[in-house]
Amino acid sequence: MIIKIKDLKVLEKYKLLVTFDNEKKVVYDVENDINSIPTYSDLKTIPGLFENAHLDSSRTCIEWNEFIDLPSDIIYKYGIEKSI
């Protein structure tokens, strides 16, 4: 089953607050990806790019541009669950 994202909020220090359709909320730290995936480095070097995170039309991926995206299943699995 593909996990769909209900809501996305960009937080400080390269973190995302993601709410899924089942109401699970997680904070996902993108900084680890920025430091380990070469194309993600643009999120630090291009001013304002990180803040432009948005959902794709299927709500199964967060996108920044045509080269950088983050699948919902990775966020669901590795995000830190929050009770907000």
mmCIF file of N, CA, C and O in Angstrom:
data_model
loop_
_atom_site.group_PDB
_atom_site.id
_atom_site.type_symbol
_atom_site.label_atom_id
_atom_site.label_comp_id
_atom_site.label_asym_id
_atom_site.label_seq_id
_atom_site.Cartn_x
_atom_site.Cartn_y
_atom_site.Cartn_z
ATOM 1 N N MET A 1 0.837 -1.182 0.000
ATOM 2 C CA MET A 1 0.000 0.000 0.000
ATOM 3 C C MET A 1 0.884 1.249 0.000
ATOM 4 O O MET A 1 1.843 1.338 0.748
ATOM 5 N N ILE A 2 0.541 2.186 -0.833
ATOM 6 C CA ILE A 2 1.279 3.442 -0.913
ATOM 7 C C ILE A 2 0.713 4.404 0.119
ATOM 8 O O ILE A 2 -0.496 4.602 0.205
ATOM 9 N N ILE A 3 1.614 4.982 0.886
ATOM 10 C CA ILE A 3 1.218 5.889 1.957
ATOM 11 C C ILE A 3 1.091 7.299 1.394
ATOM 12 O O ILE A 3 2.027 7.823 0.791
ATOM 13 N N LYS A 4 -0.056 7.917 1.600
ATOM 14 C CA LYS A 4 -0.290 9.270 1.085
ATOM 15 C C LYS A 4 -0.112 10.309 2.179
ATOM 16 O O LYS A 4 -0.438 10.077 3.336
ATOM 17 N N ILE A 5 0.393 11.451 1.753
ATOM 18 C CA ILE A 5 0.632 12.566 2.655
ATOM 19 C C ILE A 5 -0.584 13.483 2.642
ATOM 20 O O ILE A 5 -1.057 13.877 1.577
ATOM 21 N N LYS A 6 -1.045 13.825 3.837
ATOM 22 C CA LYS A 6 -2.197 14.710 3.979
ATOM 23 C C LYS A 6 -1.760 16.170 4.083
ATOM 24 O O LYS A 6 -2.403 17.067 3.550
ATOM 25 N N ASP A 7 -0.648 16.412 4.804
ATOM 26 C CA ASP A 7 -0.212 17.782 5.040
ATOM 27 C C ASP A 7 1.307 17.827 5.185
ATOM 28 O O ASP A 7 1.914 16.877 5.676
ATOM 29 N N LEU A 8 1.875 18.945 4.785
ATOM 30 C CA LEU A 8 3.318 19.158 4.835
ATOM 31 C C LEU A 8 3.600 20.549 5.361
ATOM 32 O O LEU A 8 3.001 21.519 4.898
ATOM 33 N N LYS A 9 4.499 20.619 6.337
ATOM 34 C CA LYS A 9 4.960 21.912 6.843
ATOM 35 C C LYS A 9 6.485 21.895 6.848
ATOM 36 O O LYS A 9 7.100 20.938 7.318
ATOM 37 N N VAL A 10 7.076 22.945 6.322
ATOM 38 C CA VAL A 10 8.530 23.086 6.323
ATOM 39 C C VAL A 10 8.928 23.722 7.651
ATOM 40 O O VAL A 10 8.396 24.761 8.042
ATOM 41 N N LEU A 11 9.857 23.070 8.346
ATOM 42 C CA LEU A 11 10.353 23.568 9.617
ATOM 43 C C LEU A 11 11.776 24.099 9.441
ATOM 44 O O LEU A 11 12.365 23.967 8.374
ATOM 45 N N GLU A 12 12.330 24.642 10.510
ATOM 46 C CA GLU A 12 13.701 25.146 10.469
ATOM 47 C C GLU A 12 14.697 23.989 10.438
ATOM 48 O O GLU A 12 14.367 22.858 10.801
ATOM 49 N N LYS A 13 15.918 24.323 10.053
ATOM 50 C CA LYS A 13 17.054 23.393 10.090
ATOM 51 C C LYS A 13 16.814 22.136 9.269
ATOM 52 O O LYS A 13 17.130 21.024 9.704
ATOM 53 N N TYR A 14 16.222 22.300 8.094
ATOM 54 C CA TYR A 14 16.034 21.213 7.130
ATOM 55 C C TYR A 14 15.162 20.072 7.645
ATOM 56 O O TYR A 14 15.404 18.900 7.356
ATOM 57 N N LYS A 15 14.132 20.425 8.379
ATOM 58 C CA LYS A 15 13.195 19.422 8.868
ATOM 59 C C LYS A 15 11.811 19.665 8.252
ATOM 60 O O LYS A 15 11.452 20.785 7.930
ATOM 61 N N LEU A 16 11.062 18.572 8.120
ATOM 62 C CA LEU A 16 9.708 18.614 7.591
ATOM 63 C C LEU A 16 8.762 17.985 8.600
ATOM 64 O O LEU A 16 9.077 16.931 9.176
ATOM 65 N N LEU A 17 7.610 18.596 8.820
ATOM 66 C CA LEU A 17 6.542 17.994 9.607
ATOM 67 C C LEU A 17 5.523 17.457 8.611
ATOM 68 O O LEU A 17 4.955 18.218 7.819
ATOM 69 N N VAL A 18 5.339 16.146 8.632
ATOM 70 C CA VAL A 18 4.491 15.481 7.646
ATOM 71 C C VAL A 18 3.354 14.753 8.357
ATOM 72 O O VAL A 18 3.589 14.006 9.304
ATOM 73 N N THR A 19 2.137 14.987 7.892
ATOM 74 C CA THR A 19 0.962 14.282 8.395
ATOM 75 C C THR A 19 0.456 13.385 7.270
ATOM 76 O O THR A 19 0.273 13.836 6.135
ATOM 77 N N PHE A 20 0.234 12.128 7.604
ATOM 78 C CA PHE A 20 -0.247 11.155 6.622
ATOM 79 C C PHE A 20 -1.756 10.995 6.735
ATOM 80 O O PHE A 20 -2.365 11.437 7.710
ATOM 81 N N ASP A 21 -2.346 10.343 5.740
ATOM 82 C CA ASP A 21 -3.800 10.152 5.721
ATOM 83 C C ASP A 21 -4.311 9.420 6.959
ATOM 84 O O ASP A 21 -5.448 9.627 7.369
ATOM 85 N N ASN A 22 -3.484 8.558 7.562
ATOM 86 C CA ASN A 22 -3.914 7.827 8.763
ATOM 87 C C ASN A 22 -3.681 8.642 10.039
ATOM 88 O O ASN A 22 -3.777 8.108 11.140
ATOM 89 N N GLU A 23 -3.361 9.946 9.882
ATOM 90 C CA GLU A 23 -3.143 10.912 10.969
ATOM 91 C C GLU A 23 -1.807 10.757 11.683
ATOM 92 O O GLU A 23 -1.522 11.482 12.629
ATOM 93 N N LYS A 24 -0.977 9.817 11.284
ATOM 94 C CA LYS A 24 0.371 9.721 11.857
ATOM 95 C C LYS A 24 1.140 10.978 11.458
ATOM 96 O O LYS A 24 1.098 11.407 10.304
ATOM 97 N N LYS A 25 1.842 11.574 12.437
ATOM 98 C CA LYS A 25 2.645 12.772 12.185
ATOM 99 C C LYS A 25 4.095 12.451 12.508
ATOM 100 O O LYS A 25 4.379 11.857 13.558
ATOM 101 N N VAL A 26 4.979 12.846 11.606
ATOM 102 C CA VAL A 26 6.400 12.631 11.826
ATOM 103 C C VAL A 26 7.181 13.884 11.472
ATOM 104 O O VAL A 26 6.738 14.702 10.667
ATOM 105 N N VAL A 27 8.334 14.005 12.096
ATOM 106 C CA VAL A 27 9.299 15.021 11.692
ATOM 107 C C VAL A 27 10.415 14.268 10.989
ATOM 108 O O VAL A 27 10.980 13.310 11.529
ATOM 109 N N TYR A 28 10.686 14.678 9.768
ATOM 110 C CA TYR A 28 11.740 14.048 8.969
ATOM 111 C C TYR A 28 12.869 15.053 8.796
ATOM 112 O O TYR A 28 12.653 16.174 8.340
ATOM 113 N N ASP A 29 14.082 14.629 9.155
ATOM 114 C CA ASP A 29 15.267 15.476 9.047
ATOM 115 C C ASP A 29 15.925 15.235 7.694
ATOM 116 O O ASP A 29 16.501 14.173 7.457
ATOM 117 N N VAL A 30 15.841 16.205 6.813
ATOM 118 C CA VAL A 30 16.380 16.073 5.454
ATOM 119 C C VAL A 30 17.895 16.300 5.438
ATOM 120 O O VAL A 30 18.568 15.941 4.485
ATOM 121 N N GLU A 31 18.451 16.841 6.509
ATOM 122 C CA GLU A 31 19.881 17.164 6.516
ATOM 123 C C GLU A 31 20.751 15.938 6.280
ATOM 124 O O GLU A 31 21.778 16.014 5.599
ATOM 125 N N ASN A 32 20.362 14.769 6.795
ATOM 126 C CA ASN A 32 21.128 13.548 6.536
ATOM 127 C C ASN A 32 21.168 13.239 5.042
ATOM 128 O O ASN A 32 22.200 12.830 4.515
ATOM 129 N N ASP A 33 20.044 13.422 4.369
ATOM 130 C CA ASP A 33 19.990 13.201 2.920
ATOM 131 C C ASP A 33 20.831 14.235 2.182
ATOM 132 O O ASP A 33 21.525 13.914 1.221
ATOM 133 N N ILE A 34 20.774 15.482 2.640
ATOM 134 C CA ILE A 34 21.544 16.553 2.015
ATOM 135 C C ILE A 34 23.036 16.223 2.057
ATOM 136 O O ILE A 34 23.771 16.458 1.094
ATOM 137 N N ASN A 35 23.477 15.642 3.170
ATOM 138 C CA ASN A 35 24.889 15.337 3.341
ATOM 139 C C ASN A 35 25.326 14.049 2.653
ATOM 140 O O ASN A 35 26.524 13.844 2.449
ATOM 141 N N SER A 36 24.381 13.182 2.283
ATOM 142 C CA SER A 36 24.768 11.898 1.695
ATOM 143 C C SER A 36 24.345 11.694 0.237
ATOM 144 O O SER A 36 24.880 10.814 -0.433
ATOM 145 N N ILE A 37 23.400 12.488 -0.257
ATOM 146 C CA ILE A 37 22.928 12.340 -1.641
ATOM 147 C C ILE A 37 23.356 13.593 -2.407
ATOM 148 O O ILE A 37 22.895 14.695 -2.103
ATOM 149 N N PRO A 38 24.253 13.438 -3.393
ATOM 150 C CA PRO A 38 24.822 14.623 -4.060
ATOM 151 C C PRO A 38 23.804 15.627 -4.592
ATOM 152 O O PRO A 38 23.996 16.835 -4.403
ATOM 153 N N THR A 39 22.724 15.190 -5.212
ATOM 154 C CA THR A 39 21.772 16.159 -5.779
ATOM 155 C C THR A 39 21.032 16.939 -4.691
ATOM 156 O O THR A 39 20.572 18.050 -4.939
ATOM 157 N N TYR A 40 20.931 16.387 -3.497
ATOM 158 C CA TYR A 40 20.243 17.074 -2.396
ATOM 159 C C TYR A 40 21.029 18.276 -1.879
ATOM 160 O O TYR A 40 20.483 19.113 -1.175
ATOM 161 N N SER A 41 22.322 18.354 -2.194
ATOM 162 C CA SER A 41 23.133 19.479 -1.703
ATOM 163 C C SER A 41 22.578 20.823 -2.172
ATOM 164 O O SER A 41 22.778 21.847 -1.513
ATOM 165 N N ASP A 42 21.850 20.832 -3.285
ATOM 166 C CA ASP A 42 21.220 22.067 -3.768
ATOM 167 C C ASP A 42 20.258 22.658 -2.733
ATOM 168 O O ASP A 42 20.027 23.865 -2.718
ATOM 169 N N LEU A 43 19.703 21.815 -1.854
ATOM 170 C CA LEU A 43 18.780 22.312 -0.839
ATOM 171 C C LEU A 43 19.460 23.257 0.141
ATOM 172 O O LEU A 43 18.802 24.083 0.767
ATOM 173 N N LYS A 44 20.781 23.135 0.265
ATOM 174 C CA LYS A 44 21.549 24.052 1.118
ATOM 175 C C LYS A 44 22.147 25.202 0.315
ATOM 176 O O LYS A 44 22.275 26.303 0.822
ATOM 177 N N THR A 45 22.532 24.933 -0.921
ATOM 178 C CA THR A 45 23.287 25.940 -1.684
ATOM 179 C C THR A 45 22.411 26.900 -2.486
ATOM 180 O O THR A 45 22.869 27.993 -2.810
ATOM 181 N N ILE A 46 21.191 26.518 -2.807
ATOM 182 C CA ILE A 46 20.292 27.407 -3.558
ATOM 183 C C ILE A 46 19.331 28.067 -2.568
ATOM 184 O O ILE A 46 18.484 27.393 -1.972
ATOM 185 N N PRO A 47 19.469 29.379 -2.368
ATOM 186 C CA PRO A 47 18.624 30.079 -1.389
ATOM 187 C C PRO A 47 17.127 29.880 -1.663
ATOM 188 O O PRO A 47 16.664 30.013 -2.791
ATOM 189 N N GLY A 48 16.400 29.518 -0.613
ATOM 190 C CA GLY A 48 14.953 29.384 -0.703
ATOM 191 C C GLY A 48 14.443 28.070 -1.264
ATOM 192 O O GLY A 48 13.240 27.813 -1.225
ATOM 193 N N LEU A 49 15.313 27.229 -1.792
ATOM 194 C CA LEU A 49 14.847 25.982 -2.419
ATOM 195 C C LEU A 49 14.199 25.054 -1.392
ATOM 196 O O LEU A 49 13.118 24.514 -1.640
ATOM 197 N N PHE A 50 14.826 24.865 -0.245
ATOM 198 C CA PHE A 50 14.255 23.951 0.746
ATOM 199 C C PHE A 50 12.850 24.378 1.153
ATOM 200 O O PHE A 50 11.944 23.552 1.283
ATOM 201 N N GLU A 51 12.658 25.665 1.332
ATOM 202 C CA GLU A 51 11.359 26.194 1.758
ATOM 203 C C GLU A 51 10.274 25.998 0.703
ATOM 204 O O GLU A 51 9.091 26.132 1.009
ATOM 205 N N ASN A 52 10.635 25.686 -0.517
ATOM 206 C CA ASN A 52 9.672 25.480 -1.603
ATOM 207 C C ASN A 52 9.216 24.031 -1.730
ATOM 208 O O ASN A 52 8.674 23.639 -2.767
ATOM 209 N N ALA A 53 9.402 23.248 -0.681
ATOM 210 C CA ALA A 53 8.933 21.861 -0.701
ATOM 211 C C ALA A 53 7.427 21.832 -0.943
ATOM 212 O O ALA A 53 6.685 22.649 -0.395
ATOM 213 N N HIS A 54 6.979 20.883 -1.769
ATOM 214 C CA HIS A 54 5.550 20.745 -2.053
ATOM 215 C C HIS A 54 5.237 19.287 -2.390
ATOM 216 O O HIS A 54 6.140 18.511 -2.722
ATOM 217 N N LEU A 55 3.972 18.931 -2.294
ATOM 218 C CA LEU A 55 3.538 17.578 -2.615
ATOM 219 C C LEU A 55 3.356 17.414 -4.113
ATOM 220 O O LEU A 55 2.930 18.349 -4.795
ATOM 221 N N ASP A 56 3.657 16.221 -4.602
ATOM 222 C CA ASP A 56 3.334 15.936 -6.002
ATOM 223 C C ASP A 56 1.834 15.676 -6.099
ATOM 224 O O ASP A 56 1.131 15.617 -5.089
ATOM 225 N N SER A 57 1.322 15.542 -7.299
ATOM 226 C CA SER A 57 -0.124 15.411 -7.495
ATOM 227 C C SER A 57 -0.699 14.131 -6.893
ATOM 228 O O SER A 57 -1.879 14.088 -6.537
ATOM 229 N N SER A 58 0.111 13.091 -6.731
ATOM 230 C CA SER A 58 -0.374 11.835 -6.153
ATOM 231 C C SER A 58 -0.323 11.830 -4.621
ATOM 232 O O SER A 58 -0.832 10.911 -3.989
ATOM 233 N N ARG A 59 0.302 12.851 -4.028
ATOM 234 C CA ARG A 59 0.500 12.974 -2.583
ATOM 235 C C ARG A 59 1.352 11.844 -2.014
ATOM 236 O O ARG A 59 1.235 11.479 -0.852
ATOM 237 N N THR A 60 2.227 11.261 -2.828
ATOM 238 C CA THR A 60 3.105 10.182 -2.364
ATOM 239 C C THR A 60 4.574 10.584 -2.393
ATOM 240 O O THR A 60 5.444 9.755 -2.175
ATOM 241 N N CYS A 61 4.820 11.856 -2.639
ATOM 242 C CA CYS A 61 6.191 12.319 -2.768
ATOM 243 C C CYS A 61 6.255 13.821 -2.484
ATOM 244 O O CYS A 61 5.372 14.567 -2.868
ATOM 245 N N ILE A 62 7.318 14.221 -1.794
ATOM 246 C CA ILE A 62 7.600 15.637 -1.616
ATOM 247 C C ILE A 62 8.638 16.019 -2.658
ATOM 248 O O ILE A 62 9.627 15.305 -2.844
ATOM 249 N N GLU A 63 8.405 17.116 -3.336
ATOM 250 C CA GLU A 63 9.304 17.561 -4.401
ATOM 251 C C GLU A 63 9.837 18.956 -4.109
ATOM 252 O O GLU A 63 9.163 19.759 -3.457
ATOM 253 N N TRP A 64 11.037 19.207 -4.632
ATOM 254 C CA TRP A 64 11.598 20.556 -4.599
ATOM 255 C C TRP A 64 11.805 21.073 -6.021
ATOM 256 O O TRP A 64 11.553 22.211 -6.301
ATOM 257 N N ASN A 65 12.277 20.205 -6.878
ATOM 258 C CA ASN A 65 12.436 20.524 -8.294
ATOM 259 C C ASN A 65 12.434 19.207 -9.066
ATOM 260 O O ASN A 65 12.151 18.154 -8.485
ATOM 261 N N GLU A 66 12.779 19.243 -10.347
ATOM 262 C CA GLU A 66 12.713 18.014 -11.150
ATOM 263 C C GLU A 66 13.804 17.004 -10.799
ATOM 264 O O GLU A 66 13.761 15.855 -11.247
ATOM 265 N N PHE A 67 14.766 17.391 -9.967
ATOM 266 C CA PHE A 67 15.874 16.505 -9.609
ATOM 267 C C PHE A 67 15.814 16.003 -8.171
ATOM 268 O O PHE A 67 16.479 15.033 -7.822
ATOM 269 N N ILE A 68 15.061 16.673 -7.315
ATOM 270 C CA ILE A 68 15.053 16.345 -5.891
ATOM 271 C C ILE A 68 13.633 16.042 -5.435
ATOM 272 O O ILE A 68 12.748 16.892 -5.526
ATOM 273 N N ASP A 69 13.434 14.816 -4.948
ATOM 274 C CA ASP A 69 12.154 14.440 -4.368
ATOM 275 C C ASP A 69 12.389 13.426 -3.258
ATOM 276 O O ASP A 69 13.472 12.870 -3.122
ATOM 277 N N LEU A 70 11.366 13.218 -2.454
ATOM 278 C CA LEU A 70 11.462 12.347 -1.291
ATOM 279 C C LEU A 70 10.168 11.546 -1.177
ATOM 280 O O LEU A 70 9.099 12.121 -0.954
ATOM 281 N N PRO A 71 10.237 10.214 -1.341
ATOM 282 C CA PRO A 71 9.040 9.386 -1.317
ATOM 283 C C PRO A 71 8.399 9.298 0.075
ATOM 284 O O PRO A 71 9.097 9.284 1.093
ATOM 285 N N SER A 72 7.086 9.212 0.098
ATOM 286 C CA SER A 72 6.346 9.168 1.355
ATOM 287 C C SER A 72 6.696 7.949 2.205
ATOM 288 O O SER A 72 6.720 8.041 3.429
ATOM 289 N N ASP A 73 6.990 6.805 1.576
ATOM 290 C CA ASP A 73 7.288 5.613 2.371
ATOM 291 C C ASP A 73 8.590 5.760 3.162
ATOM 292 O O ASP A 73 8.709 5.254 4.277
ATOM 293 N N ILE A 74 9.554 6.487 2.629
ATOM 294 C CA ILE A 74 10.811 6.745 3.338
ATOM 295 C C ILE A 74 10.539 7.662 4.538
ATOM 296 O O ILE A 74 11.029 7.424 5.646
ATOM 297 N N ILE A 75 9.746 8.698 4.315
ATOM 298 C CA ILE A 75 9.403 9.629 5.397
ATOM 299 C C ILE A 75 8.646 8.882 6.498
ATOM 300 O O ILE A 75 8.930 9.054 7.681
ATOM 301 N N TYR A 76 7.705 8.048 6.105
ATOM 302 C CA TYR A 76 6.889 7.285 7.060
ATOM 303 C C TYR A 76 7.757 6.354 7.900
ATOM 304 O O TYR A 76 7.588 6.253 9.113
ATOM 305 N N LYS A 77 8.695 5.688 7.254
ATOM 306 C CA LYS A 77 9.540 4.702 7.923
ATOM 307 C C LYS A 77 10.599 5.348 8.827
ATOM 308 O O LYS A 77 10.843 4.883 9.934
ATOM 309 N N TYR A 78 11.227 6.421 8.363
ATOM 310 C CA TYR A 78 12.375 6.987 9.069
ATOM 311 C C TYR A 78 12.092 8.283 9.825
ATOM 312 O O TYR A 78 12.950 8.760 10.557
ATOM 313 N N GLY A 79 10.909 8.839 9.651
ATOM 314 C CA GLY A 79 10.559 10.046 10.393
ATOM 315 C C GLY A 79 10.347 9.736 11.868
ATOM 316 O O GLY A 79 10.019 8.611 12.248
ATOM 317 N N ILE A 80 10.540 10.740 12.697
ATOM 318 C CA ILE A 80 10.332 10.599 14.134
ATOM 319 C C ILE A 80 8.890 10.976 14.452
ATOM 320 O O ILE A 80 8.479 12.105 14.203
ATOM 321 N N GLU A 81 8.155 10.008 14.981
ATOM 322 C CA GLU A 81 6.728 10.225 15.226
ATOM 323 C C GLU A 81 6.507 11.263 16.321
ATOM 324 O O GLU A 81 7.207 11.294 17.323
ATOM 325 N N LYS A 82 5.529 12.109 16.067
ATOM 326 C CA LYS A 82 5.167 13.195 16.989
ATOM 327 C C LYS A 82 3.703 13.065 17.358
ATOM 328 O O LYS A 82 2.875 12.724 16.531
ATOM 329 N N SER A 83 3.402 13.379 18.595
ATOM 330 C CA SER A 83 1.997 13.434 19.011
ATOM 331 C C SER A 83 1.632 14.887 19.186
ATOM 332 O O SER A 83 1.794 15.474 20.242
ATOM 333 N N ILE A 84 1.178 15.482 18.096
ATOM 334 C CA ILE A 84 0.872 16.920 18.070
ATOM 335 C C ILE A 84 -0.621 17.101 17.955
ATOM 336 O O ILE A 84 -1.278 16.430 17.233
#
